[in-house]
Amino acid sequence: MTQIATVEKILNEGYAEVSVPRKSACGHDCEECAGCGVTGTAVHARARNPIGAQPGQKVVVESSTEKLMGIILLVYMVPVVLFFLGYGVSALLGARSGVRAAAGILGFLLGIIPAVLYDRRLRAQGGLVFRIVRLF
């Protein structure tokens, strides 16, 4: 996955801090909407800097698509699957609708735990690392 970022500062030999504008599904046509509240926000991340980009320069950064897809599955799919699993198993056991709903919600909440733990581990390791590919 490639994105356009701005180099904020040089961290150490071979790495830089970049800011990547946060994107949403709306396409950021904020003049028309301004309903999401994320206008102007950016994510700061470490990036390998093999081209020697300097602060203030716009660059194209690349991240591992496989790792990103794994994160997406963990954050979005695991809670949904556990919701349906909790609901379905309780339905098979003959539970009433309120108990089925509670089991589904409990499954969903349990599905969030691996995402939170992975996020903490990823932050402890320095976060998701991008690679600067070229100047923009």
PDB file of C-alpha atoms in Angstrom, residues 19-120:
ATOM      1  CA  SER A  19       2.891  12.388   8.876  1.00  0.00           C
ATOM      2  CA  VAL A  20       0.323  10.605   6.758  1.00  0.00           C
ATOM      3  CA  PRO A  21      -3.056  12.315   6.300  1.00  0.00           C
ATOM      4  CA  ARG A  22      -5.834  10.188   7.789  1.00  0.00           C
ATOM      5  CA  LYS A  23      -8.252   8.934   5.152  1.00  0.00           C
ATOM      6  CA  SER A  24     -11.824   7.812   5.542  1.00  0.00           C
ATOM      7  CA  ALA A  25     -14.375   6.159   3.308  1.00  0.00           C
ATOM      8  CA  CYS A  26     -16.022   9.491   2.512  1.00  0.00           C
ATOM      9  CA  GLY A  27     -13.154  10.629   0.273  1.00  0.00           C
ATOM     10  CA  HIS A  28     -12.587  13.790   2.346  1.00  0.00           C
ATOM     11  CA  ASP A  29     -14.747  16.147   0.338  1.00  0.00           C
ATOM     12  CA  CYS A  30     -14.997  18.197   3.541  1.00  0.00           C
ATOM     13  CA  GLU A  31     -16.295  21.330   1.844  1.00  0.00           C
ATOM     14  CA  GLU A  32     -19.475  19.389   1.103  1.00  0.00           C
ATOM     15  CA  CYS A  33     -19.906  17.600   4.432  1.00  0.00           C
ATOM     16  CA  ALA A  34     -17.594  18.222   7.421  1.00  0.00           C
ATOM     17  CA  GLY A  35     -19.582  15.621   9.306  1.00  0.00           C
ATOM     18  CA  CYS A  36     -16.882  13.163  10.311  1.00  0.00           C
ATOM     19  CA  GLY A  37     -14.752  15.472  12.430  1.00  0.00           C
ATOM     20  CA  VAL A  38     -11.365  14.202  11.192  1.00  0.00           C
ATOM     21  CA  THR A  39     -10.485  17.144   8.989  1.00  0.00           C
ATOM     22  CA  GLY A  40      -6.801  17.933   9.083  1.00  0.00           C
ATOM     23  CA  THR A  41      -5.754  15.002  11.251  1.00  0.00           C
ATOM     24  CA  ALA A  42      -2.652  13.008  10.469  1.00  0.00           C
ATOM     25  CA  VAL A  43      -1.005   9.836  11.688  1.00  0.00           C
ATOM     26  CA  HIS A  44       2.664  10.108  12.649  1.00  0.00           C
ATOM     27  CA  ALA A  45       4.801   7.054  11.946  1.00  0.00           C
ATOM     28  CA  ARG A  46       8.384   5.928  11.536  1.00  0.00           C
ATOM     29  CA  ALA A  47       9.608   5.326   8.021  1.00  0.00           C
ATOM     30  CA  ARG A  48      12.788   3.848   6.638  1.00  0.00           C
ATOM     31  CA  ASN A  49      14.500   6.599   4.697  1.00  0.00           C
ATOM     32  CA  PRO A  50      16.790   4.996   2.104  1.00  0.00           C
ATOM     33  CA  ILE A  51      16.554   8.019  -0.232  1.00  0.00           C
ATOM     34  CA  GLY A  52      17.655  10.605   2.349  1.00  0.00           C
ATOM     35  CA  ALA A  53      14.462  12.690   2.314  1.00  0.00           C
ATOM     36  CA  GLN A  54      14.609  15.859   4.418  1.00  0.00           C
ATOM     37  CA  PRO A  55      12.031  17.498   6.732  1.00  0.00           C
ATOM     38  CA  GLY A  56       9.252  19.283   4.859  1.00  0.00           C
ATOM     39  CA  GLN A  57       9.502  17.179   1.724  1.00  0.00           C
ATOM     40  CA  LYS A  58       6.470  15.321   0.369  1.00  0.00           C
ATOM     41  CA  VAL A  59       7.260  11.663  -0.204  1.00  0.00           C
ATOM     42  CA  VAL A  60       5.585   8.455  -1.284  1.00  0.00           C
ATOM     43  CA  VAL A  61       5.634   5.876   1.507  1.00  0.00           C
ATOM     44  CA  GLU A  62       4.916   2.187   1.274  1.00  0.00           C
ATOM     45  CA  SER A  63       3.778  -0.267   3.931  1.00  0.00           C
ATOM     46  CA  SER A  64       3.521  -4.023   3.917  1.00  0.00           C
ATOM     47  CA  THR A  65       0.137  -4.942   2.463  1.00  0.00           C
ATOM     48  CA  GLU A  66       0.204  -8.387   4.090  1.00  0.00           C
ATOM     49  CA  LYS A  67       0.773  -6.943   7.560  1.00  0.00           C
ATOM     50  CA  LEU A  68      -1.911  -4.321   7.005  1.00  0.00           C
ATOM     51  CA  MET A  69      -4.417  -6.958   5.851  1.00  0.00           C
ATOM     52  CA  GLY A  70      -3.647  -8.995   8.961  1.00  0.00           C
ATOM     53  CA  ILE A  71      -4.365  -5.965  11.130  1.00  0.00           C
ATOM     54  CA  ILE A  72      -7.616  -5.311   9.253  1.00  0.00           C
ATOM     55  CA  LEU A  73      -8.723  -8.920   9.768  1.00  0.00           C
ATOM     56  CA  LEU A  74      -7.847  -8.768  13.449  1.00  0.00           C
ATOM     57  CA  VAL A  75      -9.617  -5.474  14.101  1.00  0.00           C
ATOM     58  CA  TYR A  76     -12.730  -5.940  11.965  1.00  0.00           C
ATOM     59  CA  MET A  77     -13.334  -9.626  11.314  1.00  0.00           C
ATOM     60  CA  VAL A  78     -12.515 -11.308  14.632  1.00  0.00           C
ATOM     61  CA  PRO A  79     -15.120  -9.339  16.642  1.00  0.00           C
ATOM     62  CA  VAL A  80     -17.807  -9.886  13.988  1.00  0.00           C
ATOM     63  CA  VAL A  81     -17.088 -13.610  13.727  1.00  0.00           C
ATOM     64  CA  LEU A  82     -17.145 -13.986  17.520  1.00  0.00           C
ATOM     65  CA  PHE A  83     -20.428 -12.049  17.667  1.00  0.00           C
ATOM     66  CA  PHE A  84     -22.107 -14.479  15.277  1.00  0.00           C
ATOM     67  CA  LEU A  85     -20.454 -17.447  16.949  1.00  0.00           C
ATOM     68  CA  GLY A  86     -21.727 -16.384  20.386  1.00  0.00           C
ATOM     69  CA  TYR A  87     -25.190 -15.721  19.023  1.00  0.00           C
ATOM     70  CA  GLY A  88     -25.296 -18.954  17.003  1.00  0.00           C
ATOM     71  CA  VAL A  89     -24.017 -21.262  19.742  1.00  0.00           C
ATOM     72  CA  SER A  90     -26.463 -19.823  22.260  1.00  0.00           C
ATOM     73  CA  ALA A  91     -29.300 -20.249  19.734  1.00  0.00           C
ATOM     74  CA  LEU A  92     -28.306 -23.887  19.170  1.00  0.00           C
ATOM     75  CA  LEU A  93     -28.418 -24.405  22.923  1.00  0.00           C
ATOM     76  CA  GLY A  94     -31.999 -23.106  22.964  1.00  0.00           C
ATOM     77  CA  ALA A  95     -31.361 -19.791  24.716  1.00  0.00           C
ATOM     78  CA  ARG A  96     -33.959 -17.035  24.654  1.00  0.00           C
ATOM     79  CA  SER A  97     -33.468 -14.019  22.390  1.00  0.00           C
ATOM     80  CA  GLY A  98     -32.123 -11.791  25.176  1.00  0.00           C
ATOM     81  CA  VAL A  99     -29.504 -14.379  26.125  1.00  0.00           C
ATOM     82  CA  ARG A 100     -28.570 -14.850  22.446  1.00  0.00           C
ATOM     83  CA  ALA A 101     -28.090 -11.097  22.061  1.00  0.00           C
ATOM     84  CA  ALA A 102     -26.005 -10.950  25.250  1.00  0.00           C
ATOM     85  CA  ALA A 103     -23.866 -13.876  24.055  1.00  0.00           C
ATOM     86  CA  GLY A 104     -23.330 -12.120  20.719  1.00  0.00           C
ATOM     87  CA  ILE A 105     -22.323  -8.870  22.403  1.00  0.00           C
ATOM     88  CA  LEU A 106     -20.001 -10.739  24.753  1.00  0.00           C
ATOM     89  CA  GLY A 107     -18.395 -12.487  21.770  1.00  0.00           C
ATOM     90  CA  PHE A 108     -17.929  -9.131  20.039  1.00  0.00           C
ATOM     91  CA  LEU A 109     -16.313  -7.592  23.121  1.00  0.00           C
ATOM     92  CA  LEU A 110     -14.031 -10.616  23.504  1.00  0.00           C
ATOM     93  CA  GLY A 111     -13.053 -10.169  19.855  1.00  0.00           C
ATOM     94  CA  ILE A 112     -11.789  -6.661  20.574  1.00  0.00           C
ATOM     95  CA  ILE A 113      -9.286  -7.902  23.171  1.00  0.00           C
ATOM     96  CA  PRO A 114      -6.800  -9.417  20.642  1.00  0.00           C
ATOM     97  CA  ALA A 115      -6.832  -6.152  18.660  1.00  0.00           C
ATOM     98  CA  VAL A 116      -6.060  -4.094  21.767  1.00  0.00           C
ATOM     99  CA  LEU A 117      -3.263  -6.465  22.823  1.00  0.00           C
ATOM    100  CA  TYR A 118      -1.762  -6.447  19.321  1.00  0.00           C
ATOM    101  CA  ASP A 119      -1.918  -2.644  19.219  1.00  0.00           C
ATOM    102  CA  ARG A 120      -0.031  -2.427  22.525  1.00  0.00           C
TER     103      ARG A 120
END
